[in-house]
Short mmCIF file of N, CA and C in Angstrom, two decimals:
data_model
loop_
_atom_site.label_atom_id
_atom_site.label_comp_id
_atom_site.label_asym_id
_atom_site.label_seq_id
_atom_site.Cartn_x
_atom_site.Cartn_y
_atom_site.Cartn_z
N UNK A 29 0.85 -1.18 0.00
CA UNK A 29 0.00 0.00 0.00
C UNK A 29 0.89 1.23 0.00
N UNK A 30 0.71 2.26 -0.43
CA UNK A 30 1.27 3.47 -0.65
C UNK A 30 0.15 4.79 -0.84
N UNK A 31 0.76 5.64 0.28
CA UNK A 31 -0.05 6.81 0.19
C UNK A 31 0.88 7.82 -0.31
N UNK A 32 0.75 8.85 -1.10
CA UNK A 32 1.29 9.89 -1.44
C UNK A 32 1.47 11.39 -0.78
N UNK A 33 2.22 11.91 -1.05
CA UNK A 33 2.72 12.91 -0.15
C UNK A 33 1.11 13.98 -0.45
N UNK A 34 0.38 13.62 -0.97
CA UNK A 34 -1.36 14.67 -1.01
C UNK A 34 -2.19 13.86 -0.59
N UNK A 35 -1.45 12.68 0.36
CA UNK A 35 -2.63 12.04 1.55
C UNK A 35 -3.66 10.86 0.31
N UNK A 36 -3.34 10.77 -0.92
CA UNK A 36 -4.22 10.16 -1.67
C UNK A 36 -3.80 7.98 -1.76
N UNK A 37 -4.37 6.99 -1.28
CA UNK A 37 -4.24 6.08 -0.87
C UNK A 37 -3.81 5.60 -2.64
N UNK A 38 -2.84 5.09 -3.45
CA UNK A 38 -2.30 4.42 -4.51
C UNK A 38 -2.99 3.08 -4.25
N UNK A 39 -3.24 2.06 -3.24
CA UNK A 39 -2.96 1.00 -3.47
C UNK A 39 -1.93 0.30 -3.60
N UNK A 40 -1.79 -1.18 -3.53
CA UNK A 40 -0.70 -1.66 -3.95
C UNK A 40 0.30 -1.68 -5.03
N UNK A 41 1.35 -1.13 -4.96
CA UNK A 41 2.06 -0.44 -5.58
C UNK A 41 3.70 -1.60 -5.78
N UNK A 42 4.76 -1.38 -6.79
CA UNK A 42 5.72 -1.77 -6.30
C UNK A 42 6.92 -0.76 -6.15
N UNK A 43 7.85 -1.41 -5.48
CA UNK A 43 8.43 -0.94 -4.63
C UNK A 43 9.39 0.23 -5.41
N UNK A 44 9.64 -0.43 -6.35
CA UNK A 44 10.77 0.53 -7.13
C UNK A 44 9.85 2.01 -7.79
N UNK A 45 8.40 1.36 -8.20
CA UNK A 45 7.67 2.73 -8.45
C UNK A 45 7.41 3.42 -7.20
N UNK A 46 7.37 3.13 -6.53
CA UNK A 46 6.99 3.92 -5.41
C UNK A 46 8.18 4.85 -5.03
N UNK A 47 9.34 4.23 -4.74
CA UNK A 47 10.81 4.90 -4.91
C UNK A 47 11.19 6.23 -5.59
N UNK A 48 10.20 5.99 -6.97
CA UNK A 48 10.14 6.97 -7.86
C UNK A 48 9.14 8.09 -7.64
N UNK A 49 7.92 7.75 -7.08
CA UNK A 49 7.01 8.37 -6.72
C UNK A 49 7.82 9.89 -6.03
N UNK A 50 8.86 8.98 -4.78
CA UNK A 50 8.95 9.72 -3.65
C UNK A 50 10.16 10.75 -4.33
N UNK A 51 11.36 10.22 -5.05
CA UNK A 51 11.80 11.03 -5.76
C UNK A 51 11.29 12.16 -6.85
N UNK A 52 10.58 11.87 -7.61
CA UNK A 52 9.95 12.87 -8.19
C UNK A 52 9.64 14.01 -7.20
N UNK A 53 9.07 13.10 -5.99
CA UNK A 53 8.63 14.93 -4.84
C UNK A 53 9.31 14.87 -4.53
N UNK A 54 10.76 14.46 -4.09
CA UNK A 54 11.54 15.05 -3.58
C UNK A 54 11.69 15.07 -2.06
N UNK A 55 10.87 13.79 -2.12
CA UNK A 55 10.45 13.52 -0.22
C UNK A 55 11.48 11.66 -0.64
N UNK A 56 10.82 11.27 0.91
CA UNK A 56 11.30 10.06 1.48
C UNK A 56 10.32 8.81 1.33
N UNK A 57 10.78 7.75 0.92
CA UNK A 57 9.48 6.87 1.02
C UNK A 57 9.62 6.40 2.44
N UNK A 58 8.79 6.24 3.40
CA UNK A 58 8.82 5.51 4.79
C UNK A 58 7.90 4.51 5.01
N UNK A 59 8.10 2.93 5.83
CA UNK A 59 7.26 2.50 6.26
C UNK A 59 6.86 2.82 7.44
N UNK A 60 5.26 3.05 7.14
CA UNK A 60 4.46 3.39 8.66
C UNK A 60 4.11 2.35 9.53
N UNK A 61 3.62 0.97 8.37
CA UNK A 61 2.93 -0.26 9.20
C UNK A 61 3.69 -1.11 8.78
N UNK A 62 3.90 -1.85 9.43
CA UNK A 62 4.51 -3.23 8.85
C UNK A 62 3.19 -4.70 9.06
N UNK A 63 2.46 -4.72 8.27
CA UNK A 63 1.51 -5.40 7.90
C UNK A 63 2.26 -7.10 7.83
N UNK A 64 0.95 -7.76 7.89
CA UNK A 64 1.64 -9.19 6.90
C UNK A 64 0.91 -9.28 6.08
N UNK A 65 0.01 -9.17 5.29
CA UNK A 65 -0.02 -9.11 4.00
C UNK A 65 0.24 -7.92 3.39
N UNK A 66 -0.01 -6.39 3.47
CA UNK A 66 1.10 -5.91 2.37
C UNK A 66 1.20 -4.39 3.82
N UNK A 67 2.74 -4.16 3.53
CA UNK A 67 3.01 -3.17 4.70
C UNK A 67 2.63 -1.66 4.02
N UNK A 68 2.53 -0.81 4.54
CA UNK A 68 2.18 0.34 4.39
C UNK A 68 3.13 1.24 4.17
N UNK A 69 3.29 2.14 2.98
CA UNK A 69 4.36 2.96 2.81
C UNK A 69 3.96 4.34 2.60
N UNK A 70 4.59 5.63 3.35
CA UNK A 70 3.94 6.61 3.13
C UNK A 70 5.06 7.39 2.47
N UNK A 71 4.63 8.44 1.16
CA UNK A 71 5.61 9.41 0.80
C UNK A 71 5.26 10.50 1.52
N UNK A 72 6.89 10.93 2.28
CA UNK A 72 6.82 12.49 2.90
C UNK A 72 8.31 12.80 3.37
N UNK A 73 8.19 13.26 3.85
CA UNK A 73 9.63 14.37 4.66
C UNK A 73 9.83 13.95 5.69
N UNK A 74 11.16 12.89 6.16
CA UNK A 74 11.37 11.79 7.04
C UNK A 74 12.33 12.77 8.16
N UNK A 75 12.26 14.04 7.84
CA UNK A 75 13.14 14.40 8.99
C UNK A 75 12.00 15.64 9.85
N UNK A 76 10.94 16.24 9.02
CA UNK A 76 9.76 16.25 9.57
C UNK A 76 9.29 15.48 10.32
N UNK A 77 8.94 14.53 9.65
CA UNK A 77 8.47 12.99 10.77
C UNK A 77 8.80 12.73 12.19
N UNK A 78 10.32 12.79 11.93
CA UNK A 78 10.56 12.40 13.43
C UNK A 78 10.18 13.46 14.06
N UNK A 79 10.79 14.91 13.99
CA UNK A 79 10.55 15.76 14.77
C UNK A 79 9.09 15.68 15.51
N UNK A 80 8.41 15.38 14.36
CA UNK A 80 6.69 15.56 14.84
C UNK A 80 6.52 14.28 15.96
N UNK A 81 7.12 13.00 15.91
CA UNK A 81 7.07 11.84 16.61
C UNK A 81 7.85 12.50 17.82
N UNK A 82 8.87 13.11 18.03
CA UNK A 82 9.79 13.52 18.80
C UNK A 82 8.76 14.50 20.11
N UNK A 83 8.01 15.16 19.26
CA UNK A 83 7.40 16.76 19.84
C UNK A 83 6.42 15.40 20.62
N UNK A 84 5.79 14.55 19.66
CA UNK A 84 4.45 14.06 20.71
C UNK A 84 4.94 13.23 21.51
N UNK A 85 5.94 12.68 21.76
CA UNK A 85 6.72 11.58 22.76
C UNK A 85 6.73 12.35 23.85
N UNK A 86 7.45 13.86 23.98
CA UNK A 86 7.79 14.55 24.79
C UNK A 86 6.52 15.38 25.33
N UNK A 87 5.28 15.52 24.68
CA UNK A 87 4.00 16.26 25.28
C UNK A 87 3.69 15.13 26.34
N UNK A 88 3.35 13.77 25.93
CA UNK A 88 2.71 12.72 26.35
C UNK A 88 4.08 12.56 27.86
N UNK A 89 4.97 12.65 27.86
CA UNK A 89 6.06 12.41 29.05
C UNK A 89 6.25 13.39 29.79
N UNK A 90 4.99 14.58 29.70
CA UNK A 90 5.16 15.50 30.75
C UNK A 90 4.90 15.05 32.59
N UNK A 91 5.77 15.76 32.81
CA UNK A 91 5.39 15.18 34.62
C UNK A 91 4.16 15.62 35.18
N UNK A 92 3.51 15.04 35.92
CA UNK A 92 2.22 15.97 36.34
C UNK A 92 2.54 16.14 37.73
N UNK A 93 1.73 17.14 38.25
CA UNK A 93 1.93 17.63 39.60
C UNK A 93 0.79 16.94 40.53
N UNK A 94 0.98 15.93 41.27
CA UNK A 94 0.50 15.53 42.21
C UNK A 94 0.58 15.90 43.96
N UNK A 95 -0.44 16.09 44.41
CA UNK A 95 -0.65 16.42 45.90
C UNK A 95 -0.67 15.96 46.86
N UNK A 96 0.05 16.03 47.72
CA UNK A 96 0.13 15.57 49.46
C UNK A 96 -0.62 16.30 50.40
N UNK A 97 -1.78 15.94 50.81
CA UNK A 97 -2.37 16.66 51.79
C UNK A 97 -2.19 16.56 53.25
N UNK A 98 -1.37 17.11 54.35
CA UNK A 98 -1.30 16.46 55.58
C UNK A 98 -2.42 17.40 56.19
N UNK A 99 -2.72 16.95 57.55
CA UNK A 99 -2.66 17.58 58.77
C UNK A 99 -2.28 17.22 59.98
N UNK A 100 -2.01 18.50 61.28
CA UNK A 100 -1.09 17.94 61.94
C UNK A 100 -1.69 16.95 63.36
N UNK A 101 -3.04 16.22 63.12
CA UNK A 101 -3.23 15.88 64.20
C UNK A 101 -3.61 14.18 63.45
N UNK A 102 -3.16 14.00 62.27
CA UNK A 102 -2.75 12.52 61.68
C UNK A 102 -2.04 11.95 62.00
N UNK A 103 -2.10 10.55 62.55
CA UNK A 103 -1.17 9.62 62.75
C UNK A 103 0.00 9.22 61.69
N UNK A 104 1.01 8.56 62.58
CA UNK A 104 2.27 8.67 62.10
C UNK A 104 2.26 7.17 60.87
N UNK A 105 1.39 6.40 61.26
CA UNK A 105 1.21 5.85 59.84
C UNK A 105 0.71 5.70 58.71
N UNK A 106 -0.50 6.91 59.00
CA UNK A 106 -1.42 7.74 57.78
C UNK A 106 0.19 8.82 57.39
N UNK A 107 1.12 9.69 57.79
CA UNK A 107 2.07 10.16 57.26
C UNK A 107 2.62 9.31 56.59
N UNK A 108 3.70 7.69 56.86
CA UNK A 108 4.09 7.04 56.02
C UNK A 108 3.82 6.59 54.77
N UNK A 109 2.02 6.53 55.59
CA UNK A 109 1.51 5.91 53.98
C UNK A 109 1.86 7.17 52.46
N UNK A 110 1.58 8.08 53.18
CA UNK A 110 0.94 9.00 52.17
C UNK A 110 2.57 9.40 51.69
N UNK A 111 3.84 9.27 52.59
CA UNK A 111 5.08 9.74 51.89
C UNK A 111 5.76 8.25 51.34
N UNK A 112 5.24 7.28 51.26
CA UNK A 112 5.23 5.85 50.47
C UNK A 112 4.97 6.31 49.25
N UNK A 113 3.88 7.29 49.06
CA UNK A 113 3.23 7.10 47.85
C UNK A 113 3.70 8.22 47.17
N UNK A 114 4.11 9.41 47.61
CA UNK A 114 4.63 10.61 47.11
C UNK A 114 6.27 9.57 46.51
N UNK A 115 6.97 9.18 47.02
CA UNK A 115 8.05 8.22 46.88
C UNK A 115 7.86 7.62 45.54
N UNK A 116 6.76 6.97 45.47
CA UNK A 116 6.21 5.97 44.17
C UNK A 116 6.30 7.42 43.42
N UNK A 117 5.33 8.32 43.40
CA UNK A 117 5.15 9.13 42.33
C UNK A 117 6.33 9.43 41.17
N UNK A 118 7.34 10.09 42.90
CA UNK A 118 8.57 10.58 42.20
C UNK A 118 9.48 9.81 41.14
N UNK A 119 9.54 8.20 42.01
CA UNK A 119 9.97 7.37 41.32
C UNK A 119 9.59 7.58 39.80
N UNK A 120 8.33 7.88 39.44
CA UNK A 120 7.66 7.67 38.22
C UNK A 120 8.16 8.51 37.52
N UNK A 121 8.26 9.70 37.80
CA UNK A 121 8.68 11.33 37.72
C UNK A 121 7.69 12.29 37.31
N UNK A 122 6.71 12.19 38.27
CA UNK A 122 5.70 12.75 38.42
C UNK A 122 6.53 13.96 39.77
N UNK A 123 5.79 15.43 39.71
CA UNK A 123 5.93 16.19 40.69
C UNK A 123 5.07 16.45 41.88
N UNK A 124 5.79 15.98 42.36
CA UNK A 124 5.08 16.43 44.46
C UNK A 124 4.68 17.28 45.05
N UNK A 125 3.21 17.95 45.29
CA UNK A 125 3.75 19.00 46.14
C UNK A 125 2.60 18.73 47.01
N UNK A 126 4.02 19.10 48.31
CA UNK A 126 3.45 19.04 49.86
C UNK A 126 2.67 19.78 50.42
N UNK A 127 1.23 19.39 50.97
CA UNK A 127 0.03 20.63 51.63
C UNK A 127 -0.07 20.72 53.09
N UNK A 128 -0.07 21.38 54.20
CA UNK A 128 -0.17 20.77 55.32
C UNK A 128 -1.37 22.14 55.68
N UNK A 129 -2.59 21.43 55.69
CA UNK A 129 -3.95 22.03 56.12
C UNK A 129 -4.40 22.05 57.60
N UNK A 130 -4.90 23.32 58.05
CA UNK A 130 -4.68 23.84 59.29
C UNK A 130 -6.21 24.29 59.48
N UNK A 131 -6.89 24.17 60.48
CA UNK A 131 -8.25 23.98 60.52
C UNK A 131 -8.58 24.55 61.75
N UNK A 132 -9.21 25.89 61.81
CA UNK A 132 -9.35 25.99 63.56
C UNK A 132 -8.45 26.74 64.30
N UNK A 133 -8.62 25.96 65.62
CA UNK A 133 -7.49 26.24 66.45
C UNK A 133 -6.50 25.77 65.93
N UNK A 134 -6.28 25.12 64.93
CA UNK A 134 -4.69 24.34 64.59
C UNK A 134 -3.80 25.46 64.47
N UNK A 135 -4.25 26.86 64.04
CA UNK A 135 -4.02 28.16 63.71
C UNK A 135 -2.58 28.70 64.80
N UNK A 136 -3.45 27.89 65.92
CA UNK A 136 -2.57 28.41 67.30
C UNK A 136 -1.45 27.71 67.37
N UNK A 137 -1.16 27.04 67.10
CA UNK A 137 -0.10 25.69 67.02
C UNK A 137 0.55 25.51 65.87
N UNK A 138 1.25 26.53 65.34
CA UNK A 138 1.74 26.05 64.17
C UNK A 138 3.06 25.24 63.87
N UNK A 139 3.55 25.62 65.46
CA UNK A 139 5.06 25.04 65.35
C UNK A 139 4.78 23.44 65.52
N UNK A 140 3.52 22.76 65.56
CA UNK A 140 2.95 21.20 65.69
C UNK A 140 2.58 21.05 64.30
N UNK A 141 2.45 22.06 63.33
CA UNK A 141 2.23 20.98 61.98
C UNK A 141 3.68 20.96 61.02
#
């Protein structure tokens, strides 16, 4: 199969015309699919390509910012759990950020959260 650099589907094509296809424009022939009965070849601009594969690899691998909520009258193994899991995140390389919520009188006590 072969599509042309104006998106128009050729059909099965052979290989050496197709070669020619891509020379005439002045582009690249590339395989997109590797099929088993017939693989897919697209004419275009193979150093375009990557870039564009490059740009969406790197949108999709953004870190996201994930939240830790404490407060200070939680037990010390509700803290572990929750810095277990900030741990995992980072591991992932996801970003952390730490909340410590104050309610009340907690106001008065700050040097306890």
């Amino acid at each position: 199969m072969l599509i042309d650099h104006e998106n128009n589907n050729r059909g099965l094509t052979d290989t050496r015309e197709a070669l020619q296809v891509a020379k005439d424009a002045s582009l690249d022939l590339v395989v997109v699919s590797q099929r088993k009965d017939a693989p897919v070849a697209k004419v275009l601009d193979y150093g375009k390509h990557q870039y564009q594969q490059k740009k969406r690899q790197r949108q999709s691998s953004k870190p996201t910012l994930k939240e830790v909520k404490l407060r200070p009258n939680v037990g010390d193994s509700d803290y572990g759990l929750r810095i277990k899991r900030a741990l995992n995140w980072l591991d992932k390389g996801n970003l952390v950020k730490f909340q410590v919520r104050l309610r009340g009188r907690e106001h008065q006590h700050r040097d306890r959260a």
